[in-house]
Coordinates of C-alpha atoms and ligand atoms in Angstrom, one line a residue:
X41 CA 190.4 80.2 14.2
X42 CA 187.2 79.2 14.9
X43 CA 184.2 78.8 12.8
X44 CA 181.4 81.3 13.4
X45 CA 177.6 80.2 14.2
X46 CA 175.9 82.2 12.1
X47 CA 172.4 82.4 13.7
X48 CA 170.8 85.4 11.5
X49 CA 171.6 83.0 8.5
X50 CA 170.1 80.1 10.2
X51 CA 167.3 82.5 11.1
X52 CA 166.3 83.3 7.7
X53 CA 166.8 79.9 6.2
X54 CA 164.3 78.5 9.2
X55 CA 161.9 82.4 8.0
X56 CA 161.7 81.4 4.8
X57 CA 160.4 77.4 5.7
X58 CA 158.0 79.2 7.8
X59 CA 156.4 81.6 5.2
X60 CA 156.2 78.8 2.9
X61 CA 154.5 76.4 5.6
X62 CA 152.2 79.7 6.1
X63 CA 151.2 80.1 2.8
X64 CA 150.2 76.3 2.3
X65 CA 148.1 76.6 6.0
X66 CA 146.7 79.8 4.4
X67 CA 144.8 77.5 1.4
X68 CA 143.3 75.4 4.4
X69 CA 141.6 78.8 5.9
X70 CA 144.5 78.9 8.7
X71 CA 146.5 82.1 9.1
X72 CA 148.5 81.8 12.5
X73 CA 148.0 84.4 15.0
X74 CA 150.4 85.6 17.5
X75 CA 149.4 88.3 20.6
X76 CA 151.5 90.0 22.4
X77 CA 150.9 91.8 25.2
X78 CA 152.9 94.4 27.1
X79 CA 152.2 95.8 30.7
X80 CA 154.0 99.2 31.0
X81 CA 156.3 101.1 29.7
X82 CA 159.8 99.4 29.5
X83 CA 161.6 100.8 26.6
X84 CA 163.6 97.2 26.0
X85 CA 160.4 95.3 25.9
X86 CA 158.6 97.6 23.7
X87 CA 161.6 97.1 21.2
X88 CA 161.1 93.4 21.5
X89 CA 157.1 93.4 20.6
X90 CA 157.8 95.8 17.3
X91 CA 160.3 92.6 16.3
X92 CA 158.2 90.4 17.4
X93 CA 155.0 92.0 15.0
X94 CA 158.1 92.7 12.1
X95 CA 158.6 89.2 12.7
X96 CA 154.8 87.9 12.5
X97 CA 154.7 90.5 9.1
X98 CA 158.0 88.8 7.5
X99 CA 156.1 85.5 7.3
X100 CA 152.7 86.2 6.7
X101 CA 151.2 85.4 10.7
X102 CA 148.6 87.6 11.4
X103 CA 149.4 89.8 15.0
X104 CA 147.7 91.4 17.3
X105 CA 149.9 93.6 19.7
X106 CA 148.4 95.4 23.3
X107 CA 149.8 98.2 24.8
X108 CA 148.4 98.2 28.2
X109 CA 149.0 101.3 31.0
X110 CA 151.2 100.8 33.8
X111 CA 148.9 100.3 36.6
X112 CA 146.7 97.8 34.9
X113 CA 145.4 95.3 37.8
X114 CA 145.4 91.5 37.2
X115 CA 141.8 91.0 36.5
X116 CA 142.0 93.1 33.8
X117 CA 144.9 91.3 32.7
X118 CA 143.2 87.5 33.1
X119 CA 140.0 88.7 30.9
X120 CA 142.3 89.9 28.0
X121 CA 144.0 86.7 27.9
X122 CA 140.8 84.7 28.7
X123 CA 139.4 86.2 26.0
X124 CA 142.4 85.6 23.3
X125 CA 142.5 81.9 25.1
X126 CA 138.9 81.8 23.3
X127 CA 139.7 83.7 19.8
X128 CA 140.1 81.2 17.2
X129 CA 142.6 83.5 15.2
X130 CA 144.9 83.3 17.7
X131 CA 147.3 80.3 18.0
X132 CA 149.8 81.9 20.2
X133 CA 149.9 84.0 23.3
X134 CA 152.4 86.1 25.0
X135 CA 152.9 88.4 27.6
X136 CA 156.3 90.4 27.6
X137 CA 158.3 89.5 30.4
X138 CA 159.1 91.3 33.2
X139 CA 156.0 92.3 34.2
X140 CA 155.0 95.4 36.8
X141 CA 155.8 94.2 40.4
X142 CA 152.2 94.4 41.4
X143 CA 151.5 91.3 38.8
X144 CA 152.5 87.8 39.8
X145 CA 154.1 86.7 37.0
X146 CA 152.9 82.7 37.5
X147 CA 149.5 83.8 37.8
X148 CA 149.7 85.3 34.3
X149 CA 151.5 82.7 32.4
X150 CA 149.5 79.9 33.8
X151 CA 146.1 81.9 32.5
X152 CA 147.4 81.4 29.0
X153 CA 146.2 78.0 27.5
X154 CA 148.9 75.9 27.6
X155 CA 148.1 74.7 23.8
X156 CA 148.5 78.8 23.0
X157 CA 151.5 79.1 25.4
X158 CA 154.1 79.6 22.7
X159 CA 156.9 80.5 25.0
X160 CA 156.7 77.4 26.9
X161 CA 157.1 79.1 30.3
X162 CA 153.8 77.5 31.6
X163 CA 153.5 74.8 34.6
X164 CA 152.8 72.4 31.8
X165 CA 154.5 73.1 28.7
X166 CA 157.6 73.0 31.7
X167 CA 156.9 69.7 32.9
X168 CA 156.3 67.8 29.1
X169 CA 159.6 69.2 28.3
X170 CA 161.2 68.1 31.5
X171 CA 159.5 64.5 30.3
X172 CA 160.9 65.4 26.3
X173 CA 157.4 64.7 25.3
X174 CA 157.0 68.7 24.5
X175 CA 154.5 71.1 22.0
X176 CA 156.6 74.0 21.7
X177 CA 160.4 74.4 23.3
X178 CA 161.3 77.6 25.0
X179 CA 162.1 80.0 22.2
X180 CA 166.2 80.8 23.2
X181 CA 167.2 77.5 24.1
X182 CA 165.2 75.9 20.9
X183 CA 167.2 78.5 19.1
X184 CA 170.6 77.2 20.0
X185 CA 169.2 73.6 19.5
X186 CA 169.0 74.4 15.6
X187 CA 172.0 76.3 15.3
X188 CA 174.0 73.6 16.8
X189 CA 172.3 71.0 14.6
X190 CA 172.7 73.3 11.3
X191 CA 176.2 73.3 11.9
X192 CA 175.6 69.4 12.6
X193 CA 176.7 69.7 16.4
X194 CA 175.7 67.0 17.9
X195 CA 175.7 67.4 22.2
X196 CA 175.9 63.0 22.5
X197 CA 178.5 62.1 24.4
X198 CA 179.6 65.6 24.9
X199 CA 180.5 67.2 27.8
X200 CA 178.2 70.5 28.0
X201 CA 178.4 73.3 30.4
X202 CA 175.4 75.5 30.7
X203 CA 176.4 78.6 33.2
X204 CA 173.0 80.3 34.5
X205 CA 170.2 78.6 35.6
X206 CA 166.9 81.2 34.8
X207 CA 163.8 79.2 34.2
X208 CA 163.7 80.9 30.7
X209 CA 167.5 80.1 29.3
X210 CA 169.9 78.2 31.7
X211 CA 167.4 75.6 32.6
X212 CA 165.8 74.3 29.7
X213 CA 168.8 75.0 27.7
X214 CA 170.4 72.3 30.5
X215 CA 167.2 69.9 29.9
X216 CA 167.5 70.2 26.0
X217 CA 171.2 69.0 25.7
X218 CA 170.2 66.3 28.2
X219 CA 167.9 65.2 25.6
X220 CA 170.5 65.4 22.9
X221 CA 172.5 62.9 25.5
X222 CA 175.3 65.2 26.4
X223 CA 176.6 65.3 29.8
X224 CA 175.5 68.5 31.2
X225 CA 176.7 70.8 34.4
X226 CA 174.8 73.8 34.9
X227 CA 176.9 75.7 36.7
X228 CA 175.2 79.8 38.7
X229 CA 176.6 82.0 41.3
X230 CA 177.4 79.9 44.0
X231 CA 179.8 77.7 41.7
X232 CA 182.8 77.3 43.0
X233 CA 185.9 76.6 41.2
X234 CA 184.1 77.3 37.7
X235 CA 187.1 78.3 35.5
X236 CA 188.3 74.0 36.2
X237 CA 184.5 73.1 34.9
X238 CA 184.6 75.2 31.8
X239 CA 188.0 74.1 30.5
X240 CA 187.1 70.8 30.7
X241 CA 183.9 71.6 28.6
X242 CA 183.8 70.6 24.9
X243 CA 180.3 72.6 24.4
X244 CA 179.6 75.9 26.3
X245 CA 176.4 78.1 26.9
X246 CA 176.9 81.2 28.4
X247 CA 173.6 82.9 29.7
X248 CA 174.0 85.5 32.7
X249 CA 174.3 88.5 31.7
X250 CA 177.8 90.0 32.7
X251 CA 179.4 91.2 29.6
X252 CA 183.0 89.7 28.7
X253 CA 182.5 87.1 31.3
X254 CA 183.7 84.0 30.0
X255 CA 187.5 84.7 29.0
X256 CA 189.8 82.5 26.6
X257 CA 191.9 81.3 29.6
X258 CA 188.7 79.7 30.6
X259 CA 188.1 76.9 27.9
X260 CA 189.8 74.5 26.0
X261 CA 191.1 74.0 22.5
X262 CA 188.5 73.2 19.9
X263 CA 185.6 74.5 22.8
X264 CA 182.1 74.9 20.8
X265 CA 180.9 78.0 23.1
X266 CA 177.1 79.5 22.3
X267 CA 177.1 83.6 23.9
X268 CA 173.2 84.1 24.8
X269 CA 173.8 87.5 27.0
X270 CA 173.2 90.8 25.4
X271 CA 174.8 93.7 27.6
X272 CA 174.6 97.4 26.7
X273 CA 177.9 99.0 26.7
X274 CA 178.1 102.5 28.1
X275 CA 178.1 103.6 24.3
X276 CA 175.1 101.8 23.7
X277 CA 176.9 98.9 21.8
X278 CA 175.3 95.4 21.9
X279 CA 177.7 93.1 23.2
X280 CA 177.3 89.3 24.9
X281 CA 178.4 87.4 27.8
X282 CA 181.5 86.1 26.0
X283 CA 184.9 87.6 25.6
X284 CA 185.2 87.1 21.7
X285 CA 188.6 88.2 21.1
X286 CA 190.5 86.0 23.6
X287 CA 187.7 82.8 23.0
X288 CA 187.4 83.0 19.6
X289 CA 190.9 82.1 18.7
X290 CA 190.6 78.3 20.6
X291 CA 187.2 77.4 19.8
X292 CA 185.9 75.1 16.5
X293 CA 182.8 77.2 16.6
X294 CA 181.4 80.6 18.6
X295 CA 178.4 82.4 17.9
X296 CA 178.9 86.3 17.6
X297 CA 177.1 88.9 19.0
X298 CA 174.9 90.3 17.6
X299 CA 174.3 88.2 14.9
X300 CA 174.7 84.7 17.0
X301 CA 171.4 83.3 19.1
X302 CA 169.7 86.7 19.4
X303 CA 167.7 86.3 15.5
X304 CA 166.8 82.8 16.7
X305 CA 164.5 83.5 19.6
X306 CA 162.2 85.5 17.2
X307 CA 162.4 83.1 15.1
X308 CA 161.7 80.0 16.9
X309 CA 158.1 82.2 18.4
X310 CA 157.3 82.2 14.9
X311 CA 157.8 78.0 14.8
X312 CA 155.9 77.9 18.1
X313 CA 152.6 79.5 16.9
X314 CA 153.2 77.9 13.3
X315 CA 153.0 74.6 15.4
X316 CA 149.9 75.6 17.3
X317 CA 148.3 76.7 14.2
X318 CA 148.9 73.6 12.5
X319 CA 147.5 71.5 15.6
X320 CA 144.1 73.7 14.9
X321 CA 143.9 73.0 11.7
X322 CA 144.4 69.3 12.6
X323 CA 141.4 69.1 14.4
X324 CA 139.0 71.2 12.4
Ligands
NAP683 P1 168.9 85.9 34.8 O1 167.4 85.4 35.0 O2 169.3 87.2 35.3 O3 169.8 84.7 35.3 C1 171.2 84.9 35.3 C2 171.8 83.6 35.8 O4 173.2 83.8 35.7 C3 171.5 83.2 37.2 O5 171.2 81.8 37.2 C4 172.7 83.5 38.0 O6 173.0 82.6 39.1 C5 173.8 83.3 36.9 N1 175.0 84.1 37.2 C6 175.1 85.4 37.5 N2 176.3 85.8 37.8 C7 177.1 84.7 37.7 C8 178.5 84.4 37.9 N3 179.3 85.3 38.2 N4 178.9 83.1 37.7 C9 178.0 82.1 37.4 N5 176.7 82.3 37.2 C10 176.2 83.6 37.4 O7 169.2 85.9 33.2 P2 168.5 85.3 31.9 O8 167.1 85.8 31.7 O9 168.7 83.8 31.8 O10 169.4 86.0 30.8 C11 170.8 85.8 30.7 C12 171.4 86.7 29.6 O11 170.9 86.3 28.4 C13 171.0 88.2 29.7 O12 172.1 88.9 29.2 C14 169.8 88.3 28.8 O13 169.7 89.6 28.3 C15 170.2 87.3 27.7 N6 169.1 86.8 27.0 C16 169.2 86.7 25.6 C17 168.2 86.2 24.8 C18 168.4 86.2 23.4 O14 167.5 86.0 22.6 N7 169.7 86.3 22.9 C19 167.1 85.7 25.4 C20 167.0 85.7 26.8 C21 168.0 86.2 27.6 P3 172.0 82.5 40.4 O15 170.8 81.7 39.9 O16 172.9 81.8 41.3 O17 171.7 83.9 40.7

């Protein structure tokens, strides 16, 4: 039987630090700031910026959340981040990802400054994590980072499997446990012959976004295996990329869905523009 990750724990343990960090910022004349702004109407992403503002509520941030029309063109776009680039009660800036076709997505995320880039997707932040001398981590793989080291799993040494290679999960998730010296594959679509790579893995991350794909025959005894998809059932039912009842049996530790790396992405935004904030204060 496997030990379960317990990332909404973790998640409120890490909440609660922040608030408290928050409140002490506060005395200096700091609140941090988060924006998040939202092109269209995608009814998943405007469920993610309510938890993101819950979120920025919970600990005491102050937010700022923009609800912009469909067909609004890029220009308009670059002055509303320009101009939060510029406001001083802003530490962090977001724009909710996938954005309308007619928007380049590079072209946005390289507008924000990189110092207020609290997702880490831009050119820069990419790079200084590529060279591990980073600002802010991207917020799902930063997540698993602190689960694993709450349950004081440590990737040296390790053989780690990372299967999906997005720029916002599979990669720096890859780079991350590089950093924590584990051997790491990062295996995608055109792997062949995955099923021999994963058995032989002693930690893996799952993040493609096929429900049930990773199934117990798969991995071996005592397997540490992280689930990051989240797949709608047909009745609606959240459920990951992980086949927990055949997996859960031969692993030392599994994260659950929901419940398992989901509460720490919010949570780790929050660290990002607590970071940023503090850097302001620091050169006030
Ligand atoms: P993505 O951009 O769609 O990338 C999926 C990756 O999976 C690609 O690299 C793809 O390979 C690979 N892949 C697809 N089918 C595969 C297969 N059969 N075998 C091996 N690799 C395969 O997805 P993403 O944005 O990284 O997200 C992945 C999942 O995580 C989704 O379910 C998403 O909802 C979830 N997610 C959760 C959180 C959270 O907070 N819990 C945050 C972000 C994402 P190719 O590159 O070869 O196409």
């Amino acid at each position: 039987m496997a030990e379960i990750l317990n990332g909404k724990e973790v998640a409120a343990k890490l909440r609660k630090r922040i608030a408290a960090e928050c409140e002490e910022l506060k005395k200096t004349g700091i609140q941090p700031g988060l924006a998040v702004i939202l092109v269209g109407n995608n009814p998943a992403s405007q469920v993610y910026v309510r938890n993101k503002k819950r979120g920025c509520e919970e600990v005491g941030f102050y937010s700022e959340s923009y609800e912009l029309p469909e067909d609004t063109t890029e220009k308009e776009l670059l002055e509303l981040i320009d101009r939060l680039n510029h406001d001083d009660k802003i530490h962090g800036i977001l724009t909710q990802l996938p954005l309308p076709g007619h928007l380049s997505d590079k072209t946005v995320i390289d507008a924000i400054s990189p110092e207020k880039d609290v997702d880490a997707f831009s050119e820069r932040n990419v790079g200084k994590i590529m060279i591990g001398d980073h600002d802010f981590l991207p917020c799902t793989p930063a997540g698993i980072m602190a689960i694993l080291k709450e349950y004081g799993i440590s990737c040296d040494g390790k053989k780690c499997v990372v299967i999906g290679r997005s720029n916002i999960v599979g990669k720096p998730m890859a780079m991350l446990m590089l950093h924590d010296n584990g051997t790491v594959t990062v295996c995608h679509s055109h792997t062949k012959n995955l099923k021999e790579i994963t058995r032989d893995a002693d930690i893996i991350v799952v993040a493609i976004g096929k429900a049930d794909f990773l199934t117990g025959d798969m991995i071996k005894e005592g397997a540490v295996v992280i689930d990051v998809g989240m797949n709608r059932r047909g009745d609606g039912k959240l459920t990951g990329d992980v086949d927990f009842a055949s997996c859960e049996p031969k692993c030392s530790y599994i994260t659950p869905v929901p419940g398992g790396v989901g509460p720490m992405t919010i949570t780790m935004l929050l660290q990002n523009t607590l970071t940023s904030a503090k850097k302001h204060a620091e050169k006030q």
